XYZ file of C-alpha atoms in Angstrom:
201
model
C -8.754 -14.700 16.604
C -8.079 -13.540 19.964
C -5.057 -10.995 20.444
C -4.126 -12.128 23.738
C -1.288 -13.840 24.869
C -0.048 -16.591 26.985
C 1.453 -15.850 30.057
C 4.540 -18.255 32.027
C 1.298 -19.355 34.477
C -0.667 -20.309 31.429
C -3.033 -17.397 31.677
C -4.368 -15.458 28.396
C -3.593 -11.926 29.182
C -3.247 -8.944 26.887
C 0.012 -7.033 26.160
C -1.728 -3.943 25.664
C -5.025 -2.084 25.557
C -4.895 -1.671 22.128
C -4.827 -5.276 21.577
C -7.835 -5.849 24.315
C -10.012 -2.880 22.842
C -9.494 -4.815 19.328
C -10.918 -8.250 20.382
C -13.853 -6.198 22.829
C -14.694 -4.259 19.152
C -14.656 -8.044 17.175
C -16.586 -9.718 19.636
C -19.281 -6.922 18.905
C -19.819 -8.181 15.416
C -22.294 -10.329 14.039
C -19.525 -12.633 12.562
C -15.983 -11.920 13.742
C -14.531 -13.461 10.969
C -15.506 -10.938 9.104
C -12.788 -8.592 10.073
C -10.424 -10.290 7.856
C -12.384 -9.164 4.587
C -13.993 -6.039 4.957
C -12.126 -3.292 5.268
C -14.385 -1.155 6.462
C -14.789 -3.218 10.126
C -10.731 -3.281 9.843
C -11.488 1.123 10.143
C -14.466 0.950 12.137
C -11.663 -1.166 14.897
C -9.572 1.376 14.349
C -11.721 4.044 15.284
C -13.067 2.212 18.538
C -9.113 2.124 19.616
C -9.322 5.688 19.281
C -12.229 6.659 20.934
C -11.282 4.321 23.780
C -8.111 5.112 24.505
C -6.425 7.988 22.717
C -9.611 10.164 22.466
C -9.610 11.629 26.007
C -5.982 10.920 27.009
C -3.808 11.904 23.854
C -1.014 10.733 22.642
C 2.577 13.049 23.340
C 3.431 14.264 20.199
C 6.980 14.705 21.396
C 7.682 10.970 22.302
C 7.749 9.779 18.905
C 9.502 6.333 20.500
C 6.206 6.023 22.213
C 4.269 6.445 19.114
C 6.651 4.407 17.344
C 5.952 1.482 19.381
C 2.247 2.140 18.674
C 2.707 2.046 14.933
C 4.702 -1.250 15.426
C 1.295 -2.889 17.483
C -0.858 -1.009 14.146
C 1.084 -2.940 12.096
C 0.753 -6.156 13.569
C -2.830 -5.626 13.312
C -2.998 -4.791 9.998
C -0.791 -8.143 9.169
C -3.024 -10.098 11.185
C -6.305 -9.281 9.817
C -4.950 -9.180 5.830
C -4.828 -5.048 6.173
C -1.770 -2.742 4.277
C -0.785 -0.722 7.142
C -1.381 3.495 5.885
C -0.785 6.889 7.890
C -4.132 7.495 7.523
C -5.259 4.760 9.533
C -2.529 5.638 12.097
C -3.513 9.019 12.077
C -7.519 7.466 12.551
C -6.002 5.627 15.590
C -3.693 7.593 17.719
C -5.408 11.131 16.831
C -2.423 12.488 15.090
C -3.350 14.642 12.114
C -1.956 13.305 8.912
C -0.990 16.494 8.290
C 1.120 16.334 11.338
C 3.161 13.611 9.896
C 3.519 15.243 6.547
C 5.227 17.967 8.194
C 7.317 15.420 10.483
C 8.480 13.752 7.495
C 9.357 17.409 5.596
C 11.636 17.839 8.609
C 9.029 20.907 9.694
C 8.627 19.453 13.097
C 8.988 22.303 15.837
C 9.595 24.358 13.020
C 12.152 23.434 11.269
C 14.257 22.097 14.423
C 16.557 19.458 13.511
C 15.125 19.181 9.806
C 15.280 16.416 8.046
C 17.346 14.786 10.450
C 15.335 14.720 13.654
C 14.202 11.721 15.118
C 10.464 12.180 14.348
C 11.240 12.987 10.303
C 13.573 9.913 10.287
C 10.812 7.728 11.922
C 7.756 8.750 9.745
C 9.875 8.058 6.640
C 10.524 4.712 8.369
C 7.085 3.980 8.493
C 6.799 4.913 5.136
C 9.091 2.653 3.756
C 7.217 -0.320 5.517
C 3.749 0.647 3.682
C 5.326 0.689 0.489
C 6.729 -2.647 1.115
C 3.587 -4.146 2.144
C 2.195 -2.253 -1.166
C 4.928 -3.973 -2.950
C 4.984 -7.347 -1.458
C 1.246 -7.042 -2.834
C 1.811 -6.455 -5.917
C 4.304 -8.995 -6.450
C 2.332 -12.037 -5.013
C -0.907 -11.566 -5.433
C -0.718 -9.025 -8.577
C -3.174 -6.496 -6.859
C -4.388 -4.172 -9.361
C -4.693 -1.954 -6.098
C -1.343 -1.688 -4.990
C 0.330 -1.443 -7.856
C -2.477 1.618 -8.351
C -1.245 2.762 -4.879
C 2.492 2.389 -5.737
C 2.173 4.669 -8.535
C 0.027 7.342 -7.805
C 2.056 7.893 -3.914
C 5.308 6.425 -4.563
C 6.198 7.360 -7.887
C 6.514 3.623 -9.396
C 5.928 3.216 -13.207
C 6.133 0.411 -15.648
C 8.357 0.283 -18.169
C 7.559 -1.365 -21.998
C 9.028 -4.828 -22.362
C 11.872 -4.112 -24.867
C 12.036 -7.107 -27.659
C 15.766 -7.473 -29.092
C 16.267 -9.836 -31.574
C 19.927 -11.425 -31.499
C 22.053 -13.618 -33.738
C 20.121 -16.633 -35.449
C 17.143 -15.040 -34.684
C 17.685 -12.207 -37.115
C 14.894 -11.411 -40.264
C 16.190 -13.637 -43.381
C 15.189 -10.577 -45.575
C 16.804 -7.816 -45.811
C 15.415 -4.559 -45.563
C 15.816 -4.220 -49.519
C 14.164 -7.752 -50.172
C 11.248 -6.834 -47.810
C 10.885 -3.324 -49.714
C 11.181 -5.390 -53.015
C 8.168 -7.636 -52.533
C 6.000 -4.926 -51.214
C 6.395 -2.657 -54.222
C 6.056 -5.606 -56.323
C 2.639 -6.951 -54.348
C 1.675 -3.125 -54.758
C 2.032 -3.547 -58.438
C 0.064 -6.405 -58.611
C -2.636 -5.375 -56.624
C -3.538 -1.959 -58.344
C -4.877 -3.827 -61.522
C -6.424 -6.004 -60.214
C -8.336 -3.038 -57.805
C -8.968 -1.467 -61.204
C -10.481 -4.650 -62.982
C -12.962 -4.684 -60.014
C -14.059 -0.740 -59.965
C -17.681 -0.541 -61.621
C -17.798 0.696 -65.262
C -20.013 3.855 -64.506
């Protein structure tokens, strides 16, 4: 459970305050395991990351290889406790406005500065890519109704009808004359018989 790790000496030490304000908020629940199944706790971690650490000393919005290494330590906590990484938990964590990133990945960062191209438009779409493949990697093994919810309504993703084609010996015997034949025929029959059964009134 613990997110430290072991130094040459043998010592448990932690790589980073994230990871050390994540096991101080898990060893504040009643069961720790717990984290792994409720996604609420997962949020309520995230949250005590932020208030500790990126509340009163935020994050520069300009380094966006410092916050890129932050979304990689996100996502290794959302892997380890069964999470899909999101921007909106990012955004939760490290105090950045969603919106923010919206406009990052629009290529509107410092107004329109680099575009598309810049580093910080290139990296959001980058983390993009990697929630839609956890999305997808859901979907696929486990058949969550969830993600593939999630893949349509933010990703565009549809489903397409099964087409049926039937080939060579599989064709109808009939042909489309016979089958028109004996349904006109069976139509024939029928109606007297209908008429035989109306009442006499």
């Amino acid at each position: 459970m613990s997110n430290t790790v072991r130094a040459e000496n043998g010592a448990e030490i932690y790589e980073t305050k994230i990871h050390e304000y994540a096991d101080e908020y898990i060893n504040t629940l009643d069961d720790p395991e717990s984290i792994n199944n409720n996604p609420s706790l997962f949020t309520g971690m995230i949250k005590y990351i932020y208030k500790r650490l990126f509340k009163y000393n935020p994050v520069n919005n300009d380094d966006i290889t410092v916050l890129d290494d932050i979304w990689g330590i996100y996502t290794e906590l959302c892997y380890k406790y069964n999470k899909r990484p999101t921007l909106l938990n990012f955004s939760l964590m490290v105090g950045v406005s969603n919106d923010t990133f919206n406009a990052w990945k629009n290529g509107e960062y410092r107004a329109g500065e680099d575009g598309a191209s810049s580093a910080h438009s290139l990296t959001v779409k980058k983390w993009l890519k990697e929630c839609e493949s956890s999305l997808v990697d859901g979907a696929t093994e486990r058949n969550s109704v969830g993600c593939i919810f999630a893949l349509k309504a933010n990703y565009g993703y549809t489903e397409t009808p099964q087409r049926i084609e039937i080939t060579g010996a599989n064709a109808p015997a009939l042909s489309q004359e016979d089958i028109r034949q004996i349904a006109d025929q069976a139509r024939k029959e029928s109606i007297p018989e209908l008429i035989e059964g109306l009442p006499d009134e």
